[in-house]
Coordinates of N, CA and C in Angstrom, one line a residue:
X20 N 138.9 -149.7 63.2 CA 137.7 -149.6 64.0 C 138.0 -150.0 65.4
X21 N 137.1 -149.3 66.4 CA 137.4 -149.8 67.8 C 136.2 -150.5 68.1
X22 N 136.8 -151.5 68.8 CA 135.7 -152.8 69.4 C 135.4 -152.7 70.8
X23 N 134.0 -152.8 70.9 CA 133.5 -152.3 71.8 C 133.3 -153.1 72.8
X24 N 134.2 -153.8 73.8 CA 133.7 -155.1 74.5 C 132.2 -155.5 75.0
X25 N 131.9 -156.7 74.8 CA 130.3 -157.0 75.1 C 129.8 -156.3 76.5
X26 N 130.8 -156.3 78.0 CA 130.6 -155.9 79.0 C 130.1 -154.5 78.9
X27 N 131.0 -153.9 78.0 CA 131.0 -152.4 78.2 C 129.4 -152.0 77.2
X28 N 129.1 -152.4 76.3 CA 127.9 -152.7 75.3 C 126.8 -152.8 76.4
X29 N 127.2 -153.8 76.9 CA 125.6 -154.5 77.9 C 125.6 -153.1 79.1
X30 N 126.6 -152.7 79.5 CA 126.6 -151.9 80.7 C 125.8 -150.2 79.9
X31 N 126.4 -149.9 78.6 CA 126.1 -149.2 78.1 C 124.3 -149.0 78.2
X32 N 123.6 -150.7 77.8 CA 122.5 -150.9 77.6 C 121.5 -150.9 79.0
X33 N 122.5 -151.1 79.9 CA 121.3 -151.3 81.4 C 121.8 -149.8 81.9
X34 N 122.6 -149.1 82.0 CA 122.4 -147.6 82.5 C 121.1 -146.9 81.2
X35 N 120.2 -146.5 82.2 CA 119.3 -145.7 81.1 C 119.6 -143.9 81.0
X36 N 119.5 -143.8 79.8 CA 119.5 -142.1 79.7 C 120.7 -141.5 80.3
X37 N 120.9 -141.0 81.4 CA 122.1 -140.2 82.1 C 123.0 -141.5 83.0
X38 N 122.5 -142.3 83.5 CA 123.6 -143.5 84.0 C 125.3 -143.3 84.0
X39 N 125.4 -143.8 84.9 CA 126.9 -143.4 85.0 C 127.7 -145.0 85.2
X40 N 128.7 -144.8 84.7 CA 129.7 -146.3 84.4 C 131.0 -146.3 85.1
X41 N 131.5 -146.7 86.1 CA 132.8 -147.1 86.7 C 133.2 -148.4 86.5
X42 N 134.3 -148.2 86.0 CA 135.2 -149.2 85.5 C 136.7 -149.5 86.1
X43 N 136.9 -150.4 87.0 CA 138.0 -150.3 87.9 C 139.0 -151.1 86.9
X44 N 140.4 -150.6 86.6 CA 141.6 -151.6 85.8 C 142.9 -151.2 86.8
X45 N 143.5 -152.2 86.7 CA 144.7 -152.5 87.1 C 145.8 -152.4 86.4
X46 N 147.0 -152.2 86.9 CA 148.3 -151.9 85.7 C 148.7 -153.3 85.6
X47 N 149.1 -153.1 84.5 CA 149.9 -154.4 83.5 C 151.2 -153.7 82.8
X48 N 151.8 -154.8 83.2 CA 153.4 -154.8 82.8 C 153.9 -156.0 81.5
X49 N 154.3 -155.3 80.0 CA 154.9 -156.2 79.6 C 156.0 -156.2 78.6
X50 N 156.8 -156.7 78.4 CA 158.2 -156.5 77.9 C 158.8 -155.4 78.4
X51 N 158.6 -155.2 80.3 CA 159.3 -154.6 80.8 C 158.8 -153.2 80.6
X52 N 157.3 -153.1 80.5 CA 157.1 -151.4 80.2 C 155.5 -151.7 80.5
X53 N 154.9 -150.4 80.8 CA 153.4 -150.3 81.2 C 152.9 -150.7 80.2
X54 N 151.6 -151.4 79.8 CA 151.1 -152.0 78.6 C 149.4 -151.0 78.8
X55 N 149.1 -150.0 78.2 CA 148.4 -149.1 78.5 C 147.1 -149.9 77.6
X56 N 146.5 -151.2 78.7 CA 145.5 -151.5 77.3 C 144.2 -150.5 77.7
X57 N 144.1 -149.4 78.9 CA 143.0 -149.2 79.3 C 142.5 -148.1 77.6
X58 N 143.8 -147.6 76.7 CA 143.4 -146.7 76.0 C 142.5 -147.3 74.9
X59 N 142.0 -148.1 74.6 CA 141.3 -149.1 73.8 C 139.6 -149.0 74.8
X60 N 139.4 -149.0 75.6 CA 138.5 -148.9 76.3 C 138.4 -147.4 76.7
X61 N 138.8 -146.8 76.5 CA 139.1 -144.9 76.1 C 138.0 -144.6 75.4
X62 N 139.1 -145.1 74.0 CA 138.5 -144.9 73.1 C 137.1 -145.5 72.9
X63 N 137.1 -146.9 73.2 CA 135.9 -147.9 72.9 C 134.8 -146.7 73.7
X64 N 134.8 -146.4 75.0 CA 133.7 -145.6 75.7 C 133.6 -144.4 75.0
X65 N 134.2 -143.7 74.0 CA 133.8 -142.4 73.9 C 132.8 -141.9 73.2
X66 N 131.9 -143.0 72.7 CA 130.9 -143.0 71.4 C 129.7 -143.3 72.4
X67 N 130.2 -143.6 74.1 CA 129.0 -144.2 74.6 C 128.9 -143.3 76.1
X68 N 130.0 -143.0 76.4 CA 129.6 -142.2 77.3 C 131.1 -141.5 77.2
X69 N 131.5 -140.0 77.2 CA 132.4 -139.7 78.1 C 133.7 -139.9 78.9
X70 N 134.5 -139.7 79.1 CA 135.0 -140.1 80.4 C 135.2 -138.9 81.1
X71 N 134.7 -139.5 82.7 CA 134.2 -137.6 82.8 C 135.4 -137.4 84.2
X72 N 135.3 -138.2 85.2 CA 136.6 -138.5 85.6 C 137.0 -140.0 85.9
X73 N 138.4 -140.0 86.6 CA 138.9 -141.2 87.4 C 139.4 -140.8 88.4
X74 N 139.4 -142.1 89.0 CA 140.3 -142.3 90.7 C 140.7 -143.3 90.7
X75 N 141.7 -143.2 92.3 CA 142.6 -144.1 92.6 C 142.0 -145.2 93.7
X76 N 141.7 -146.0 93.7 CA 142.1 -147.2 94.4 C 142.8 -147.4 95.2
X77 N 143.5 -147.0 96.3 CA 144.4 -147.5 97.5 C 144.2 -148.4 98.1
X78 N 145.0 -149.7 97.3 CA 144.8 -151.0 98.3 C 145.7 -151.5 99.6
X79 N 146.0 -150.4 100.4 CA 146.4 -150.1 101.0 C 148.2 -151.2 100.9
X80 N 147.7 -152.3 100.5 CA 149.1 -153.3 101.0 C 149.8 -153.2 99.3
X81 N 151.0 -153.1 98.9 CA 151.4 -153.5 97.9 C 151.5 -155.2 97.8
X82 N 151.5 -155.2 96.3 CA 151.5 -156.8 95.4 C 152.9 -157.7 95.9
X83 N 152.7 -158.7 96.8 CA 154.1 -159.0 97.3 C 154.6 -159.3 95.8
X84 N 155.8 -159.8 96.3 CA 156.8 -160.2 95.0 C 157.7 -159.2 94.0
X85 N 158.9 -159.9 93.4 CA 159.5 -158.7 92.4 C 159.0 -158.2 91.8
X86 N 159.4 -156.8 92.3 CA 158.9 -155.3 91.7 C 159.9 -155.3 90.4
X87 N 161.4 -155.5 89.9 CA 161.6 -155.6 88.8 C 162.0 -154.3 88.9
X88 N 162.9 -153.7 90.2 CA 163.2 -152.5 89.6 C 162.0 -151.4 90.3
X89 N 160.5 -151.7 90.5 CA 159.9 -150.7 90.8 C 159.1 -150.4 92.0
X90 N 158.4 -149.2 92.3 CA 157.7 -149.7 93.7 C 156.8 -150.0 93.5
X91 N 156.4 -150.8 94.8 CA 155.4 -151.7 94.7 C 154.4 -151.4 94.6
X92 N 153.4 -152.2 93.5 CA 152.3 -151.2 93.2 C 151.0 -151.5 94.1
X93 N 150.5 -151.0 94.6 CA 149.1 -150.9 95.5 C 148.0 -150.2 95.4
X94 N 147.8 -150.1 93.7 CA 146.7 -149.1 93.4 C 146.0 -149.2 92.5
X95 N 144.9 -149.1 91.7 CA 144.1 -149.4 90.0 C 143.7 -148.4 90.8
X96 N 143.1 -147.9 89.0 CA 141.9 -146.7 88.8 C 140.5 -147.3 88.6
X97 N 140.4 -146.3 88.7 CA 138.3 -146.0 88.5 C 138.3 -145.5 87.3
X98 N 137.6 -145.8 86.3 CA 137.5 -144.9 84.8 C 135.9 -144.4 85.5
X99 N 135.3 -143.2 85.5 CA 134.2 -142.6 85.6 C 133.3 -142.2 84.3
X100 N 132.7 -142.4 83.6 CA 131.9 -142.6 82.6 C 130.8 -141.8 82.5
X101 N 130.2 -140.7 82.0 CA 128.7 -140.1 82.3 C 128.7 -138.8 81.2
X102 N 127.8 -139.0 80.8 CA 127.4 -137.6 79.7 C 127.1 -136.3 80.7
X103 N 126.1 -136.6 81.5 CA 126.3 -135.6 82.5 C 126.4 -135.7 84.1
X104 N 126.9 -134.2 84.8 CA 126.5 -134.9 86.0 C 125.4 -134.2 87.0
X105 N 125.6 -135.2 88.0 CA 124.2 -135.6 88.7 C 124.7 -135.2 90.7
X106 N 124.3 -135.0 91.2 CA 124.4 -134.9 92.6 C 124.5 -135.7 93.2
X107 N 125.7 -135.6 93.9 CA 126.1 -137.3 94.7 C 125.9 -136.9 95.9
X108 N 126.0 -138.3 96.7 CA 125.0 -138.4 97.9 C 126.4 -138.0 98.7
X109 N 126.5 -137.4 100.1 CA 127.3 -137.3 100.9 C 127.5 -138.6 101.8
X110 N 128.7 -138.9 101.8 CA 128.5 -140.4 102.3 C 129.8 -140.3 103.5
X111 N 130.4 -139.8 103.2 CA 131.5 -139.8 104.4 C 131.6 -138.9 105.3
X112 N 132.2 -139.4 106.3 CA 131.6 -138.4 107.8 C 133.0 -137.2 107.6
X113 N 132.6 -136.5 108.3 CA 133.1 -135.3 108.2 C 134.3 -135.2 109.9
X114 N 135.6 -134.9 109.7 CA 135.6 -135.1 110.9 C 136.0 -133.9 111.8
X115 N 135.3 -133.1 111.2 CA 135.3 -131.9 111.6 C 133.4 -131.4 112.1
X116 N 133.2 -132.4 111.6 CA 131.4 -131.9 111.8 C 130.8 -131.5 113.4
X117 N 129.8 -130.8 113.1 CA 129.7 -129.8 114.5 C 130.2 -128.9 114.6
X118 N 131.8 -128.7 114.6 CA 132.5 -128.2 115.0 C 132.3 -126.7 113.9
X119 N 132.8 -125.3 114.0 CA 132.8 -124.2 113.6 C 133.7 -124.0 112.6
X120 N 133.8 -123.1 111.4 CA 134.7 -122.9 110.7 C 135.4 -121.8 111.8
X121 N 136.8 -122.3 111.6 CA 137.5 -120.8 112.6 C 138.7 -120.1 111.5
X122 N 139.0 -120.4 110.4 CA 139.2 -120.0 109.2 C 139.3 -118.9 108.3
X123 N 140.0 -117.7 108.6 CA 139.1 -116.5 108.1 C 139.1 -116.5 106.4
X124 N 139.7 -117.3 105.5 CA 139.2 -117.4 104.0 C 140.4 -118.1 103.4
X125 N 140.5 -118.5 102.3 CA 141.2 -119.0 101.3 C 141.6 -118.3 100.7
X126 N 142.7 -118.1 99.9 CA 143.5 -117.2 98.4 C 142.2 -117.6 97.3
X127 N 142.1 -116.5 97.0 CA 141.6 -116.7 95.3 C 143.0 -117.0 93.9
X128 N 142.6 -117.5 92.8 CA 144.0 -117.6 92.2 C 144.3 -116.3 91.6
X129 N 143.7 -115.1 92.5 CA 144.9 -113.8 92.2 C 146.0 -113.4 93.5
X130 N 145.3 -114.2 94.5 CA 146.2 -114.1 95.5 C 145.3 -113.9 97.0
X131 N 144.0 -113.3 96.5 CA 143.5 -112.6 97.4 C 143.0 -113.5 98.5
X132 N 142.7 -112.5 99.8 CA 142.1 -113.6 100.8 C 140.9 -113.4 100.8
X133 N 139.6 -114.5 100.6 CA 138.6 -114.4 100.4 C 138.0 -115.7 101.9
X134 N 136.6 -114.9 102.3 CA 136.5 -115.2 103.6 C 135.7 -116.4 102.8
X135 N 135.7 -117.4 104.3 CA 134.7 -118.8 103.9 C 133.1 -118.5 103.5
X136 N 132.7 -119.4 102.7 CA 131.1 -119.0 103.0 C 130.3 -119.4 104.1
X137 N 130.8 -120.2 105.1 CA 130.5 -120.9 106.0 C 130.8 -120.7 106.9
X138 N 131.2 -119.5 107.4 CA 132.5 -118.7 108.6 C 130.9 -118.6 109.6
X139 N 131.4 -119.2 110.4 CA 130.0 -119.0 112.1 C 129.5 -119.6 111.7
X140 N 129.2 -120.8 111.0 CA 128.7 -122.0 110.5 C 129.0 -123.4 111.1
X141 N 128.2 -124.6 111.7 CA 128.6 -125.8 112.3 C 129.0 -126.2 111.0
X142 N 130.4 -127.3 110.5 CA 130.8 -127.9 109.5 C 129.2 -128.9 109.3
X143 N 129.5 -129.4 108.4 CA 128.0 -130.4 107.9 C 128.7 -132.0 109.0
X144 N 128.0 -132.7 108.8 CA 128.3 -133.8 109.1 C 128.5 -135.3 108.6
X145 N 128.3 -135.1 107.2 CA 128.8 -135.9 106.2 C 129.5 -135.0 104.8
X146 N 130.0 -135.6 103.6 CA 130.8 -135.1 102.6 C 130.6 -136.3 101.7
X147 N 130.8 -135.3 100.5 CA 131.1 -136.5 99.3 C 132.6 -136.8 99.6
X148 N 132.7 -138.0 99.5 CA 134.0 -138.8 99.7 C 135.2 -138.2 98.4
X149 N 136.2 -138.3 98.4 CA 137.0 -137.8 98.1 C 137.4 -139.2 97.0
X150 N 138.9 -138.6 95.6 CA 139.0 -139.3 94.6 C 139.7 -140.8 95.1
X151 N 140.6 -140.4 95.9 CA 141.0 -141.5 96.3 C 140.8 -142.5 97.1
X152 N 140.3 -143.6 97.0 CA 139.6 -144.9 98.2 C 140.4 -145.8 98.5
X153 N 140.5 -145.6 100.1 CA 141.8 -146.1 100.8 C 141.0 -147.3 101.2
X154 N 141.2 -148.8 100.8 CA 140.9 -149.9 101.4 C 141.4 -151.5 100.8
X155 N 141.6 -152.0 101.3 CA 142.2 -153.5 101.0 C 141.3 -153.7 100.5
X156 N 141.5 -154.9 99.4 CA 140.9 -155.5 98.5 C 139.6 -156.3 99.3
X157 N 140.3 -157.5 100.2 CA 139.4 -158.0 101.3 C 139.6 -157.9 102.7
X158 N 138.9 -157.3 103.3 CA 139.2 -156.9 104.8 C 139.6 -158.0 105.8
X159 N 138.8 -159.0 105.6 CA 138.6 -160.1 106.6 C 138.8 -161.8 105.9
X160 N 139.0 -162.8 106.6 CA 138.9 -163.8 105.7 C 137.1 -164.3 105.5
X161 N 136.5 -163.9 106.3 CA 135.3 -164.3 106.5 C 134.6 -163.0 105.0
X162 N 135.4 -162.4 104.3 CA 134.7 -162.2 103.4 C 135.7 -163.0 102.1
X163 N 136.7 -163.6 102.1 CA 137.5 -164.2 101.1 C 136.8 -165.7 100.7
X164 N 136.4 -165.3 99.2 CA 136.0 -166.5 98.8 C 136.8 -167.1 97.7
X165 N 138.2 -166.5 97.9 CA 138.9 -167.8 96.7 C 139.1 -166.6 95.4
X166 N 138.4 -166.1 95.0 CA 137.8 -165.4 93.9 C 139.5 -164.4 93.6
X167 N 140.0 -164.3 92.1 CA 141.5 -163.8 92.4 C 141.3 -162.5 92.2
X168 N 139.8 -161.7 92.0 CA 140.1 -160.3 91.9 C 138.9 -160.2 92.5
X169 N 138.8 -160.3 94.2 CA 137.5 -160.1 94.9 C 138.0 -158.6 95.4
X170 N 136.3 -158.2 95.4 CA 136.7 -156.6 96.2 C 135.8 -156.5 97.7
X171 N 136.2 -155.5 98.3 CA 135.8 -156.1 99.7 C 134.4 -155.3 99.8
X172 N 133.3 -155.6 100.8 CA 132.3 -155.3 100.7 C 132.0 -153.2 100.7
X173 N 133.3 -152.9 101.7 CA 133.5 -151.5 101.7 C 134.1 -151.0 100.3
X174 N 134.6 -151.2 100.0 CA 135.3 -150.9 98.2 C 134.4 -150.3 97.8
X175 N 133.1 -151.8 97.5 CA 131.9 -151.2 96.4 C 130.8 -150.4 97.2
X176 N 131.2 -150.4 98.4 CA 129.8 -149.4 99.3 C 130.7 -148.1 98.7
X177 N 131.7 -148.1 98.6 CA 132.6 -146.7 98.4 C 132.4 -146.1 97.3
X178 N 132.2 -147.0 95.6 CA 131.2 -146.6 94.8 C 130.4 -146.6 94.5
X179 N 129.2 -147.6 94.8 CA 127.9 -147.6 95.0 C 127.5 -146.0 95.5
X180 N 127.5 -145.5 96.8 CA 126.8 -145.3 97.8 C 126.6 -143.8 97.4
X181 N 127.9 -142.7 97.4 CA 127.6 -141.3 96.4 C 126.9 -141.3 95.3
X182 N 126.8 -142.5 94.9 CA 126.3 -142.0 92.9 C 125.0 -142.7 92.6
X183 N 124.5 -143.6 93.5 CA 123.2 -144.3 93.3 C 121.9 -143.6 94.5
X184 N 121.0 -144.0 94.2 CA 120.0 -143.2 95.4 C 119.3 -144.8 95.6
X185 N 118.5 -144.8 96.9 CA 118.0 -146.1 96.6 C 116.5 -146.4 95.8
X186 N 116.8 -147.5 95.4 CA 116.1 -148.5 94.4 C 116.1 -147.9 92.9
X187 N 118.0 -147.2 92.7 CA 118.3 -147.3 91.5 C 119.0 -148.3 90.9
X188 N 118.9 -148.9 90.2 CA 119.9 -149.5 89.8 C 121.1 -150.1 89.8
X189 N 121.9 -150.9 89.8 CA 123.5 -151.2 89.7 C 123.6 -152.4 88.5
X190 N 124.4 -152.2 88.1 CA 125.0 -153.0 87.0 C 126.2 -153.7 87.4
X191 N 126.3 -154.8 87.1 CA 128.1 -155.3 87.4 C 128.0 -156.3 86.2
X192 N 128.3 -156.2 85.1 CA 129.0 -156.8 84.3 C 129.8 -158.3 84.4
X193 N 130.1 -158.2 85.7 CA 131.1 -159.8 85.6 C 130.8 -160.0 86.8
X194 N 130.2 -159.7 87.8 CA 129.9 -159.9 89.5 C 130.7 -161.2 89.7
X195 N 131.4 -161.7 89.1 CA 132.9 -162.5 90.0 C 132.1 -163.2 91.3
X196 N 132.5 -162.9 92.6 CA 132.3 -163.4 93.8 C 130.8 -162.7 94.1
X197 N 130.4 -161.9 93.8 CA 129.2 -161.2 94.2 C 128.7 -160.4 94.8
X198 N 130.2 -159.5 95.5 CA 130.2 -158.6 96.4 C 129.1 -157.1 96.0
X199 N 129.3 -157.1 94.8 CA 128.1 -155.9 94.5 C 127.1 -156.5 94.3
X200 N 126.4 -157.6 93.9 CA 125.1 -157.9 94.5 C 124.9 -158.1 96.2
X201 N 126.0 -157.9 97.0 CA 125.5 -158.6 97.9 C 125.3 -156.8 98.7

């Protein structure tokens, strides 16, 4: 039988109906080999939501100290969780916005060149943010509270902000230092 951790249970229980669940893990190393315990929470979520996708975490600085052989690691995933999906908010600026497609089309995967849909079009001026979130854990000391797995206030604006609309919801499960309440 797979056991369902209480966090994952309660989080289950405060997303209502369609709710969607991110779950950030870190790699663990033991007896010298990756210790994959995220597949236990795999499986634990599949009776409860899904796993619909993941991303990468770019903590921009690697973990000082012996690597043991490997490079240094500077990155956890996002587990993304949701039976279905939903329209996320455009949150990152575009740095092309304004500006015109000048582009005359992309290959299709038979080869062909197929023109943009947007050709004589101003680019938009925001995007949905992309899989990977490039940011240090905590930016500043004036946001470091001691706390040994604090995330910095940009982190959780970075998942927060595409997937919630306002005065939905958030859940955090273990709010640690309190950065997603705050």
């Amino acid at each position: 039988d797979t056991i369902v951790p209480p966090a994952i249970t309660n989080a289950h229980n405060a997303v209502a109906g369609e709710g969607h669940i991110l779950v950030n893990l870190g790699l663990v190393h033991t007896d010298g080999r990756v210790f994959e315990y995220w597949r236990s929470l795999l499986d634990a979520m599949a009776s409860i939501r899904p796993l619909y996708s993941w991303y990468v975490w770019d903590k921009l600085f690697p973990v000082p100290g012996d690597t043991r052989g490997r490079l240094a690691i500077c990155h956890e995933w996002i587990f993304h969780f949701a039976k279905a999906p939903r329209s996320l908010n455009k949150t990152k600026e575009c740095k092309h916005a304004g500006k015109y497609h000048s582009n005359s089309g992309q290959r299709t995967k038979e080869g062909d060149v197929k023109g943009w849909w947007g050709l004589d079009t101003p680019c938009q001026d925001t995007k949905v943010p992309g899989s990977v979130i490039r940011t240090a854990s905590v930016l500043s000391n004036t946001e470091r509270t001691g706390h040994p797995a604090q995330y910095s206030l940009l982190f959780v604006a970075e998942l927060i902000e595409p997937v919630t609309n306002v005065g939905e919801s958030v859940y955090d499960p273990f709010l640690g230092s309190g950065t997603t309440l705050i």
